[in-house]
Amino acid sequence: KSLPEESHLANNDNGKVAASSDKVNDAMTLMPQEPFHRGQNLNNGMPTIAKDAFSVNQTEIEAHRVNLQHLCRICGGSFKNDPCKRSHPVHGPVDDEMQALLRKKERRVTSWPDLLNKFFKIDVRGDMDTIHPTNFCHNCWSVIQRKFSNVPCEVYFPRKGTMEWHPHSASCNVCGTSSHGIKRKKQAPSPQGRKKLRIIADHARKIMYARSQKQVNSKSIMKKITNCKKIHLSTKMLTVDYPVDFVKSISCQICEHILADPVETACKHLFCRLCILKCLKGIGSYCPSCRYPCFPTDLVNPVRSFLSILNTLAVRCPVKDCHEEVTLGKYGHHFSSHKEKKDKGT
């Protein structure tokens, strides 16, 4: 080969080496930048995932809070089961109807937290909106209302105890259960059903008549059990001829004497303390008037206004040759003075 050809080949080889070195340099410059961009994209993706999880968690808590607004704080029942959708706030003053009942019973409670704490033993002052409902149902309201009213009826409470509330979790009872069930279709009453109802009504009348006869007999038995003629005052000792209904209201329903140390049962009947305790021990744990379940621990003192009226009634002293008229509140002191005179005379 001639010298010009050799120089031409050398120049071609040098050009190829320079081009390859430029490609390597370009690759080297691009290599560190690519992983840097990928890492940057990963770091940017982490906050978005955390934000999504946070937003999902917040939506679940908000849904849990909305579900709590449809449930009763005390029994856990749903407001949707009530046709009128009635509910009462847990916090704040009691309503006018309940306030009137509390005034009649001479109670000084004016707010729902105090009343719920005394009645259901629930302290709602430390409640949180995300854990506890803020209202209670009308059924629980009626339970309190029946307690303070004069209606002797059975109190229905849907649970054995009050509801315990927990924060929202994966196995949340509030969010996982349905709010109301399926209603059954009403069926038209058949002639056979009407006949059955008539038979049941006749049978009930016979039972009521038999019970009334038993009550007449049991009253005489209870009077024999108490045997308090020498201890309690007869209603004939009253100095004023009061109406019959008023005399019944101030007399014991067992011995029919004027109430001495009166007590009130859960069914709102009044008895002498000694008489009712003897009857509960001898006959059984029920009210002698209406046979409602009654225990010695259920007996409470009547309201103070009734006791003040009872103590201001004037009675004649039953002691022979003593025609003095004293109030019932001072009768005990007056009778003890007669005993002292008798003891001194002997």
Tab-separated table of N, CA and C in Angstrom, residues 56-214:
chain	number	residue	atom	x	y	z
A	56	VAL	N	-59.004	8.160	53.313
A	56	VAL	CA	-59.888	7.009	53.510
A	56	VAL	C	-60.233	6.847	54.985
A	57	ASN	N	-59.244	7.002	55.839
A	57	ASN	CA	-59.463	6.895	57.286
A	57	ASN	C	-60.422	7.982	57.767
A	58	GLN	N	-60.247	9.201	57.275
A	58	GLN	CA	-61.126	10.308	57.659
A	58	GLN	C	-62.550	10.064	57.176
A	59	THR	N	-62.715	9.544	55.975
A	59	THR	CA	-64.068	9.264	55.459
A	59	THR	C	-64.746	8.175	56.277
A	60	GLU	N	-63.987	7.163	56.715
A	60	GLU	CA	-64.557	6.108	57.560
A	60	GLU	C	-65.005	6.662	58.903
A	61	ILE	N	-64.186	7.540	59.486
A	61	ILE	CA	-64.542	8.146	60.777
A	61	ILE	C	-65.773	9.033	60.633
A	62	GLU	N	-65.844	9.780	59.515
A	62	GLU	CA	-67.016	10.625	59.278
A	62	GLU	C	-68.271	9.774	59.086
A	63	ALA	N	-68.141	8.661	58.347
A	63	ALA	CA	-69.284	7.751	58.175
A	63	ALA	C	-69.694	7.135	59.509
A	64	HIS	N	-68.701	6.799	60.347
A	64	HIS	CA	-68.977	6.256	61.686
A	64	HIS	C	-69.726	7.283	62.531
A	65	ARG	N	-69.298	8.536	62.423
A	65	ARG	CA	-69.954	9.610	63.185
A	65	ARG	C	-71.394	9.816	62.725
A	66	VAL	N	-71.620	9.720	61.420
A	66	VAL	CA	-72.980	9.855	60.876
A	66	VAL	C	-73.866	8.702	61.357
A	67	ASN	N	-73.303	7.479	61.383
A	67	ASN	CA	-74.058	6.326	61.883
A	67	ASN	C	-74.400	6.472	63.359
A	68	LEU	N	-73.493	7.079	64.123
A	68	LEU	CA	-73.751	7.282	65.558
A	68	LEU	C	-74.930	8.216	65.798
A	69	GLN	N	-75.153	9.162	64.884
A	69	GLN	CA	-76.246	10.123	65.054
A	69	GLN	C	-77.616	9.455	64.958
A	70	HIS	N	-77.688	8.227	64.412
A	70	HIS	CA	-78.956	7.504	64.293
A	70	HIS	C	-79.158	6.501	65.420
A	71	LEU	N	-78.245	6.464	66.412
A	71	LEU	CA	-78.326	5.488	67.490
A	71	LEU	C	-78.517	6.162	68.833
A	72	CYS	N	-79.107	5.412	69.774
A	72	CYS	CA	-79.369	5.924	71.123
A	72	CYS	C	-78.116	5.776	71.982
A	73	ARG	N	-77.805	6.797	72.755
A	73	ARG	CA	-76.618	6.783	73.618
A	73	ARG	C	-76.765	5.760	74.750
A	74	ILE	N	-77.994	5.484	75.193
A	74	ILE	CA	-78.202	4.657	76.376
A	74	ILE	C	-78.368	3.182	76.013
A	75	CYS	N	-79.327	2.882	75.127
A	75	CYS	CA	-79.630	1.480	74.804
A	75	CYS	C	-79.015	1.022	73.489
A	76	GLY	N	-78.538	1.934	72.644
A	76	GLY	CA	-77.951	1.561	71.366
A	76	GLY	C	-78.956	1.276	70.273
A	77	GLY	N	-80.254	1.518	70.529
A	77	GLY	CA	-81.281	1.285	69.519
A	77	GLY	C	-81.264	2.348	68.427
A	78	SER	N	-81.867	2.012	67.285
A	78	SER	CA	-81.892	2.928	66.148
A	78	SER	C	-83.131	3.810	66.198
A	79	PHE	N	-82.960	5.097	65.866
A	79	PHE	CA	-84.099	6.026	65.808
A	79	PHE	C	-85.028	5.685	64.646
A	80	LYS	N	-84.531	4.929	63.662
A	80	LYS	CA	-85.353	4.584	62.506
A	80	LYS	C	-86.463	3.599	62.871
A	81	ASN	N	-86.310	2.896	64.003
A	81	ASN	CA	-87.361	1.984	64.445
A	81	ASN	C	-88.579	2.724	64.990
A	82	ASP	N	-88.387	3.969	65.417
A	82	ASP	CA	-89.496	4.778	65.916
A	82	ASP	C	-90.204	5.420	64.728
A	83	PRO	N	-91.521	5.224	64.554
A	83	PRO	CA	-92.215	5.824	63.399
A	83	PRO	C	-92.151	7.346	63.386
A	84	CYS	N	-92.124	7.939	64.585
A	84	CYS	CA	-92.094	9.415	64.671
A	84	CYS	C	-90.682	9.982	64.658
A	85	LYS	N	-89.654	9.103	64.664
A	85	LYS	CA	-88.237	9.537	64.637
A	85	LYS	C	-87.929	10.521	65.771
A	86	ARG	N	-88.414	10.208	66.996
A	86	ARG	CA	-88.212	11.113	68.130
A	86	ARG	C	-86.882	10.823	68.814
A	87	SER	N	-86.189	11.871	69.199
A	87	SER	CA	-84.933	11.740	69.933
A	87	SER	C	-84.762	12.945	70.847
A	88	HIS	N	-83.883	12.794	71.841
A	88	HIS	CA	-83.653	13.840	72.839
A	88	HIS	C	-82.153	14.034	73.013
A	89	PRO	N	-81.683	15.283	73.158
A	89	PRO	CA	-80.240	15.522	73.283
A	89	PRO	C	-79.701	15.054	74.629
A	90	VAL	N	-78.506	14.509	74.610
A	90	VAL	CA	-77.873	14.026	75.833
A	90	VAL	C	-77.434	15.194	76.711
A	91	HIS	N	-76.980	16.266	76.096
A	91	HIS	CA	-76.508	17.445	76.827
A	91	HIS	C	-77.562	18.549	76.775
A	92	GLY	N	-77.580	19.376	77.802
A	92	GLY	CA	-78.514	20.496	77.833
A	92	GLY	C	-79.588	20.317	78.889
A	93	PRO	N	-80.488	21.299	79.021
A	93	PRO	CA	-81.550	21.230	80.039
A	93	PRO	C	-82.634	20.226	79.668
A	94	VAL	N	-83.335	19.713	80.686
A	94	VAL	CA	-84.429	18.763	80.442
A	94	VAL	C	-85.615	19.498	79.827
A	95	ASP	N	-86.484	18.753	79.133
A	95	ASP	CA	-87.631	19.373	78.468
A	95	ASP	C	-88.700	19.750	79.490
A	96	ASP	N	-89.713	20.487	79.047
A	96	ASP	CA	-90.732	21.040	79.948
A	96	ASP	C	-91.555	19.945	80.630
A	97	GLU	N	-91.891	18.892	79.892
A	97	GLU	CA	-92.713	17.823	80.473
A	97	GLU	C	-91.977	17.110	81.599
A	98	MET	N	-90.696	16.808	81.366
A	98	MET	CA	-89.904	16.150	82.406
A	98	MET	C	-89.659	17.092	83.583
A	99	GLN	N	-89.480	18.378	83.294
A	99	GLN	CA	-89.267	19.354	84.369
A	99	GLN	C	-90.493	19.444	85.273
A	100	ALA	N	-91.693	19.380	84.674
A	100	ALA	CA	-92.928	19.415	85.465
A	100	ALA	C	-93.040	18.187	86.367
A	101	LEU	N	-92.656	17.013	85.845
A	101	LEU	CA	-92.690	15.790	86.662
A	101	LEU	C	-91.689	15.863	87.811
A	102	LEU	N	-90.500	16.401	87.529
A	102	LEU	CA	-89.475	16.514	88.573
A	102	LEU	C	-89.898	17.493	89.657
A	103	ARG	N	-90.609	18.562	89.265
A	103	ARG	CA	-91.110	19.513	90.272
A	103	ARG	C	-92.134	18.848	91.182
A	104	LYS	N	-92.995	17.995	90.587
A	104	LYS	CA	-94.000	17.288	91.390
A	104	LYS	C	-93.337	16.369	92.417
A	105	LYS	N	-92.216	15.775	92.015
A	105	LYS	CA	-91.488	14.877	92.909
A	105	LYS	C	-90.478	15.615	93.781
A	106	GLU	N	-90.468	16.960	93.662
A	106	GLU	CA	-89.566	17.819	94.452
A	106	GLU	C	-88.098	17.455	94.231
A	107	ARG	N	-87.771	17.164	92.970
A	107	ARG	CA	-86.376	16.911	92.588
A	107	ARG	C	-85.787	18.182	91.984
A	108	ARG	N	-84.503	18.407	92.249
A	108	ARG	CA	-83.848	19.650	91.811
A	108	ARG	C	-82.979	19.460	90.567
A	109	VAL	N	-83.083	18.333	89.923
A	109	VAL	CA	-82.281	18.083	88.717
A	109	VAL	C	-82.849	18.898	87.556
A	110	THR	N	-82.000	19.634	86.847
A	110	THR	CA	-82.452	20.489	85.740
A	110	THR	C	-81.780	20.165	84.407
A	111	SER	N	-80.731	19.350	84.394
A	111	SER	CA	-80.018	19.051	83.143
A	111	SER	C	-80.027	17.551	82.887
A	112	TRP	N	-79.951	17.189	81.587
A	112	TRP	CA	-79.949	15.780	81.207
A	112	TRP	C	-78.729	15.030	81.727
A	113	PRO	N	-77.503	15.589	81.688
A	113	PRO	CA	-76.353	14.833	82.220
A	113	PRO	C	-76.535	14.406	83.671
A	114	ASP	N	-77.080	15.315	84.523
A	114	ASP	CA	-77.298	14.964	85.931
A	114	ASP	C	-78.364	13.879	86.070
A	115	LEU	N	-79.446	14.004	85.292
A	115	LEU	CA	-80.545	13.042	85.394
A	115	LEU	C	-80.133	11.660	84.885
A	116	LEU	N	-79.394	11.616	83.777
A	116	LEU	CA	-78.925	10.333	83.240
A	116	LEU	C	-77.910	9.676	84.167
A	117	ASN	N	-77.116	10.499	84.832
A	117	ASN	CA	-76.135	9.965	85.778
A	117	ASN	C	-76.822	9.352	86.990
A	118	LYS	N	-77.919	9.983	87.459
A	118	LYS	CA	-78.632	9.473	88.634
A	118	LYS	C	-79.491	8.268	88.283
A	119	PHE	N	-80.081	8.265	87.079
A	119	PHE	CA	-81.046	7.221	86.726
A	119	PHE	C	-80.371	5.995	86.111
A	120	PHE	N	-79.519	6.210	85.085
A	120	PHE	CA	-78.873	5.099	84.388
A	120	PHE	C	-77.431	4.872	84.828
A	121	LYS	N	-76.912	5.727	85.724
A	121	LYS	CA	-75.506	5.655	86.166
A	121	LYS	C	-74.550	5.792	84.973
A	122	ILE	N	-74.858	6.764	84.078
A	122	ILE	CA	-74.030	7.040	82.905
A	122	ILE	C	-73.541	8.483	82.999
A	123	ASP	N	-72.226	8.666	82.941
A	123	ASP	CA	-71.653	10.011	82.950
A	123	ASP	C	-71.357	10.412	81.502
A	124	VAL	N	-72.156	11.330	80.966
A	124	VAL	CA	-72.031	11.729	79.554
A	124	VAL	C	-71.207	13.004	79.379
A	125	ARG	N	-70.667	13.526	80.459
A	125	ARG	CA	-69.924	14.795	80.342
A	125	ARG	C	-68.617	14.613	79.575
A	126	GLY	N	-68.007	13.437	79.665
A	126	GLY	CA	-66.736	13.200	78.966
A	126	GLY	C	-66.898	12.513	77.620
A	127	ASP	N	-68.089	12.581	77.020
A	127	ASP	CA	-68.331	11.915	75.738
A	127	ASP	C	-67.596	12.600	74.594
A	128	MET	N	-67.234	11.811	73.572
A	128	MET	CA	-66.617	12.320	72.341
A	128	MET	C	-67.544	12.023	71.167
A	129	ASP	N	-67.634	12.976	70.232
A	129	ASP	CA	-68.542	12.831	69.084
A	129	ASP	C	-68.163	11.656	68.187
A	130	THR	N	-66.878	11.284	68.150
A	130	THR	CA	-66.434	10.196	67.280
A	130	THR	C	-66.639	8.821	67.903
A	131	ILE	N	-66.997	8.779	69.184
A	131	ILE	CA	-67.185	7.507	69.888
A	131	ILE	C	-68.618	7.342	70.393
A	132	HIS	N	-69.199	8.406	70.943
A	132	HIS	CA	-70.512	8.318	71.587
A	132	HIS	C	-71.575	9.072	70.784
A	133	PRO	N	-72.799	8.538	70.719
A	133	PRO	CA	-73.915	9.300	70.134
A	133	PRO	C	-74.269	10.501	71.006
A	134	THR	N	-74.879	11.498	70.399
A	134	THR	CA	-75.214	12.735	71.114
A	134	THR	C	-76.696	12.820	71.480
A	135	ASN	N	-77.491	11.791	71.130
A	135	ASN	CA	-78.927	11.784	71.448
A	135	ASN	C	-79.316	10.446	72.056
A	136	PHE	N	-80.484	10.408	72.715
A	136	PHE	CA	-81.042	9.142	73.179
A	136	PHE	C	-82.496	9.040	72.739
A	137	CYS	N	-82.994	7.803	72.671
A	137	CYS	CA	-84.285	7.541	72.035
A	137	CYS	C	-85.451	7.886	72.964
A	138	HIS	N	-86.640	7.922	72.386
A	138	HIS	CA	-87.838	8.254	73.150
A	138	HIS	C	-88.239	7.113	74.087
A	139	ASN	N	-87.839	5.893	73.761
A	139	ASN	CA	-88.148	4.776	74.652
A	139	ASN	C	-87.419	4.922	75.983
A	140	CYS	N	-86.141	5.299	75.938
A	140	CYS	CA	-85.390	5.537	77.177
A	140	CYS	C	-85.938	6.755	77.917
A	141	TRP	N	-86.400	7.751	77.168
A	141	TRP	CA	-87.041	8.920	77.793
A	141	TRP	C	-88.299	8.492	78.537
A	142	SER	N	-89.096	7.601	77.917
A	142	SER	CA	-90.338	7.150	78.556
A	142	SER	C	-90.053	6.289	79.786
A	143	VAL	N	-88.895	5.594	79.796
A	143	VAL	CA	-88.498	4.826	80.986
A	143	VAL	C	-88.315	5.770	82.168
A	144	ILE	N	-87.639	6.903	81.932
A	144	ILE	CA	-87.445	7.901	82.993
A	144	ILE	C	-88.784	8.534	83.367
A	145	GLN	N	-89.605	8.829	82.364
A	145	GLN	CA	-90.891	9.490	82.599
A	145	GLN	C	-91.817	8.614	83.438
A	146	ARG	N	-91.829	7.302	83.157
A	146	ARG	CA	-92.679	6.389	83.937
A	146	ARG	C	-92.190	6.254	85.367
A	147	LYS	N	-90.895	6.392	85.564
A	147	LYS	CA	-90.343	6.309	86.913
A	147	LYS	C	-90.880	7.424	87.792
A	148	PHE	N	-91.001	8.631	87.224
A	148	PHE	CA	-91.424	9.778	88.016
A	148	PHE	C	-92.921	10.072	87.913
A	149	SER	N	-93.640	9.400	86.998
A	149	SER	CA	-95.082	9.640	86.888
A	149	SER	C	-95.835	8.701	87.823
A	150	ASN	N	-97.141	8.921	87.922
A	150	ASN	CA	-97.979	8.117	88.814
A	150	ASN	C	-98.665	6.966	88.086
A	151	VAL	N	-98.116	6.524	86.966
A	151	VAL	CA	-98.731	5.448	86.185
A	151	VAL	C	-98.054	4.133	86.558
A	152	PRO	N	-98.761	3.211	87.228
A	152	PRO	CA	-98.154	1.925	87.591
A	152	PRO	C	-98.155	0.964	86.413
A	153	CYS	N	-97.092	0.953	85.614
A	153	CYS	CA	-97.024	0.082	84.447
A	153	CYS	C	-95.624	-0.501	84.332
A	154	GLU	N	-95.540	-1.572	83.547
A	154	GLU	CA	-94.246	-2.224	83.330
A	154	GLU	C	-93.327	-1.315	82.523
A	155	VAL	N	-92.070	-1.213	82.939
A	155	VAL	CA	-91.077	-0.401	82.237
A	155	VAL	C	-90.276	-1.309	81.325
A	156	TYR	N	-90.346	-1.050	80.011
A	156	TYR	CA	-89.631	-1.870	79.036
A	156	TYR	C	-88.300	-1.223	78.726
A	157	PHE	N	-87.222	-1.990	78.931
A	157	PHE	CA	-85.891	-1.523	78.561
A	157	PHE	C	-85.274	-2.572	77.658
A	158	PRO	N	-84.814	-2.191	76.457
A	158	PRO	CA	-84.426	-3.194	75.453
A	158	PRO	C	-83.193	-4.004	75.785
A	159	ARG	N	-82.370	-3.579	76.711
A	159	ARG	CA	-81.155	-4.308	77.040
A	159	ARG	C	-81.081	-4.560	78.544
A	160	LYS	N	-80.254	-5.547	78.938
A	160	LYS	CA	-80.055	-5.806	80.365
A	160	LYS	C	-79.281	-4.673	81.022
A	161	GLY	N	-78.372	-4.066	80.285
A	161	GLY	CA	-77.590	-2.950	80.793
A	161	GLY	C	-77.432	-1.884	79.734
A	162	THR	N	-76.790	-0.800	80.085
A	162	THR	CA	-76.578	0.275	79.132
A	162	THR	C	-75.498	-0.101	78.123
A	163	MET	N	-75.483	0.600	76.995
A	163	MET	CA	-74.575	0.294	75.881
A	163	MET	C	-73.162	0.803	76.193
A	164	GLU	N	-72.161	0.000	75.817
A	164	GLU	CA	-70.760	0.419	75.922
A	164	GLU	C	-70.264	0.787	74.530
A	165	TRP	N	-69.648	1.962	74.410
A	165	TRP	CA	-69.219	2.476	73.098
A	165	TRP	C	-67.699	2.439	73.002
A	166	HIS	N	-67.216	2.069	71.803
A	166	HIS	CA	-65.775	1.960	71.547
A	166	HIS	C	-65.412	2.758	70.297
A	167	PRO	N	-64.132	3.142	70.136
A	167	PRO	CA	-63.720	3.870	68.921
A	167	PRO	C	-63.902	3.016	67.671
A	168	HIS	N	-63.901	3.689	66.512
A	168	HIS	CA	-64.081	2.999	65.224
A	168	HIS	C	-62.889	2.093	64.940
A	169	SER	N	-63.183	0.868	64.473
A	169	SER	CA	-62.139	-0.103	64.140
A	169	SER	C	-62.573	-0.891	62.907
A	170	ALA	N	-61.743	-1.873	62.520
A	170	ALA	CA	-62.064	-2.686	61.336
A	170	ALA	C	-63.318	-3.521	61.559
A	171	SER	N	-63.487	-4.046	62.784
A	171	SER	CA	-64.684	-4.832	63.126
A	171	SER	C	-65.642	-3.984	63.956
A	172	CYS	N	-66.094	-2.878	63.395
A	172	CYS	CA	-66.951	-1.927	64.117
A	172	CYS	C	-68.400	-2.425	64.082
A	173	ASN	N	-69.023	-2.529	65.262
A	173	ASN	CA	-70.419	-2.972	65.339
A	173	ASN	C	-71.381	-1.913	64.812
A	174	VAL	N	-71.011	-0.665	64.961
A	174	VAL	CA	-71.895	0.430	64.530
A	174	VAL	C	-71.998	0.464	63.009
A	175	CYS	N	-70.852	0.348	62.324
A	175	CYS	CA	-70.835	0.444	60.863
A	175	CYS	C	-71.176	-0.878	60.185
A	176	GLY	N	-71.085	-2.007	60.904
A	176	GLY	CA	-71.266	-3.300	60.266
A	176	GLY	C	-72.671	-3.860	60.330
A	177	THR	N	-73.531	-3.313	61.207
A	177	THR	CA	-74.881	-3.847	61.363
A	177	THR	C	-75.887	-2.985	60.637
A	178	SER	N	-76.999	-3.596	60.240
A	178	SER	CA	-78.079	-2.842	59.584
A	178	SER	C	-78.896	-2.120	60.628
A	179	SER	N	-79.527	-1.029	60.227
A	179	SER	CA	-80.233	-0.163	61.177
A	179	SER	C	-81.633	-0.658	61.506
A	180	HIS	N	-82.314	-1.333	60.583
A	180	HIS	CA	-83.676	-1.811	60.867
A	180	HIS	C	-83.941	-3.097	60.098
A	181	GLY	N	-84.887	-3.875	60.590
A	181	GLY	CA	-85.177	-5.177	59.999
A	181	GLY	C	-86.336	-5.108	59.015
A	182	ILE	N	-86.834	-6.302	58.629
A	182	ILE	CA	-87.915	-6.409	57.649
A	182	ILE	C	-89.240	-6.496	58.388
A	183	LYS	N	-90.209	-5.734	57.926
A	183	LYS	CA	-91.537	-5.739	58.537
A	183	LYS	C	-92.382	-6.872	57.947
A	184	ARG	N	-93.164	-7.500	58.817
A	184	ARG	CA	-94.072	-8.546	58.363
A	184	ARG	C	-95.371	-7.932	57.857
A	185	LYS	N	-95.993	-8.607	56.875
A	185	LYS	CA	-97.246	-8.104	56.316
A	185	LYS	C	-98.387	-8.385	57.275
A	186	LYS	N	-99.308	-7.422	57.379
A	186	LYS	CA	-100.477	-7.589	58.229
A	186	LYS	C	-101.500	-8.502	57.553
A	187	GLN	N	-102.124	-9.364	58.363
A	187	GLN	CA	-103.135	-10.274	57.846
A	187	GLN	C	-104.504	-9.876	58.385
A	188	ALA	N	-105.514	-10.037	57.569
A	188	ALA	CA	-106.876	-9.709	57.985
A	188	ALA	C	-107.351	-10.730	59.015
A	189	PRO	N	-108.040	-10.269	60.095
A	189	PRO	CA	-108.503	-11.204	61.125
A	189	PRO	C	-109.572	-12.139	60.587
A	190	SER	N	-109.447	-13.424	60.889
A	190	SER	CA	-110.398	-14.438	60.429
A	190	SER	C	-111.526	-14.614	61.452
A	191	PRO	N	-112.678	-15.190	61.069
A	191	PRO	CA	-113.771	-15.440	62.032
A	191	PRO	C	-113.353	-16.348	63.180
A	192	GLN	N	-112.495	-17.330	62.883
A	192	GLN	CA	-112.026	-18.210	63.945
A	192	GLN	C	-111.183	-17.449	64.967
A	193	GLY	N	-110.391	-16.485	64.457
A	193	GLY	CA	-109.588	-15.659	65.355
A	193	GLY	C	-110.449	-14.815	66.265
A	194	ARG	N	-111.572	-14.271	65.734
A	194	ARG	CA	-112.493	-13.492	66.562
A	194	ARG	C	-113.120	-14.350	67.648
A	195	LYS	N	-113.473	-15.575	67.301
A	195	LYS	CA	-114.064	-16.483	68.285
A	195	LYS	C	-113.062	-16.775	69.410
A	196	LYS	N	-111.815	-16.980	69.007
A	196	LYS	CA	-110.768	-17.209	70.013
A	196	LYS	C	-110.628	-16.023	70.951
A	197	LEU	N	-110.674	-14.806	70.390
A	197	LEU	CA	-110.558	-13.596	71.212
A	197	LEU	C	-111.700	-13.495	72.216
A	198	ARG	N	-112.931	-13.869	71.783
A	198	ARG	CA	-114.070	-13.823	72.707
A	198	ARG	C	-113.901	-14.827	73.847
A	199	ILE	N	-113.394	-16.011	73.512
A	199	ILE	CA	-113.171	-17.038	74.543
A	199	ILE	C	-112.109	-16.566	75.539
A	200	ILE	N	-111.045	-15.958	75.003
A	200	ILE	CA	-109.968	-15.460	75.880
A	200	ILE	C	-110.477	-14.339	76.784
A	201	ALA	N	-111.323	-13.447	76.239
A	201	ALA	CA	-111.865	-12.345	77.037
A	201	ALA	C	-112.765	-12.866	78.161
A	202	ASP	N	-113.614	-13.848	77.848
A	202	ASP	CA	-114.475	-14.442	78.887
A	202	ASP	C	-113.650	-15.114	79.972
A	203	HIS	N	-112.613	-15.807	79.546
A	203	HIS	CA	-111.740	-16.477	80.518
A	203	HIS	C	-111.034	-15.443	81.408
A	204	ALA	N	-110.625	-14.319	80.814
A	204	ALA	CA	-109.963	-13.259	81.587
A	204	ALA	C	-110.914	-12.648	82.608
A	205	ARG	N	-112.191	-12.471	82.225
A	205	ARG	CA	-113.180	-11.925	83.166
A	205	ARG	C	-113.365	-12.851	84.365
A	206	LYS	N	-113.427	-14.149	84.104
A	206	LYS	CA	-113.585	-15.108	85.205
A	206	LYS	C	-112.392	-15.074	86.143
A	207	ILE	N	-111.193	-14.955	85.556
A	207	ILE	CA	-109.976	-14.889	86.386
A	207	ILE	C	-109.975	-13.621	87.234
A	208	MET	N	-110.384	-12.490	86.633
A	208	MET	CA	-110.429	-11.226	87.375
A	208	MET	C	-111.424	-11.290	88.527
A	209	TYR	N	-112.575	-11.913	88.303
A	209	TYR	CA	-113.579	-12.048	89.366
A	209	TYR	C	-113.033	-12.915	90.504
A	210	ALA	N	-112.370	-14.023	90.133
A	210	ALA	CA	-111.796	-14.898	91.158
A	210	ALA	C	-110.706	-14.175	91.945
A	211	ARG	N	-109.925	-13.358	91.245
A	211	ARG	CA	-108.870	-12.593	91.935
A	211	ARG	C	-109.453	-11.564	92.889
A	212	SER	N	-110.545	-10.907	92.475
A	212	SER	CA	-111.178	-9.910	93.354
A	212	SER	C	-111.700	-10.557	94.631
A	213	GLN	N	-112.243	-11.781	94.497
A	213	GLN	CA	-112.701	-12.503	95.686
A	213	GLN	C	-111.530	-12.873	96.590
A	214	LYS	N	-110.417	-13.254	95.952
A	214	LYS	CA	-109.230	-13.585	96.737
A	214	LYS	C	-108.678	-12.359	97.457
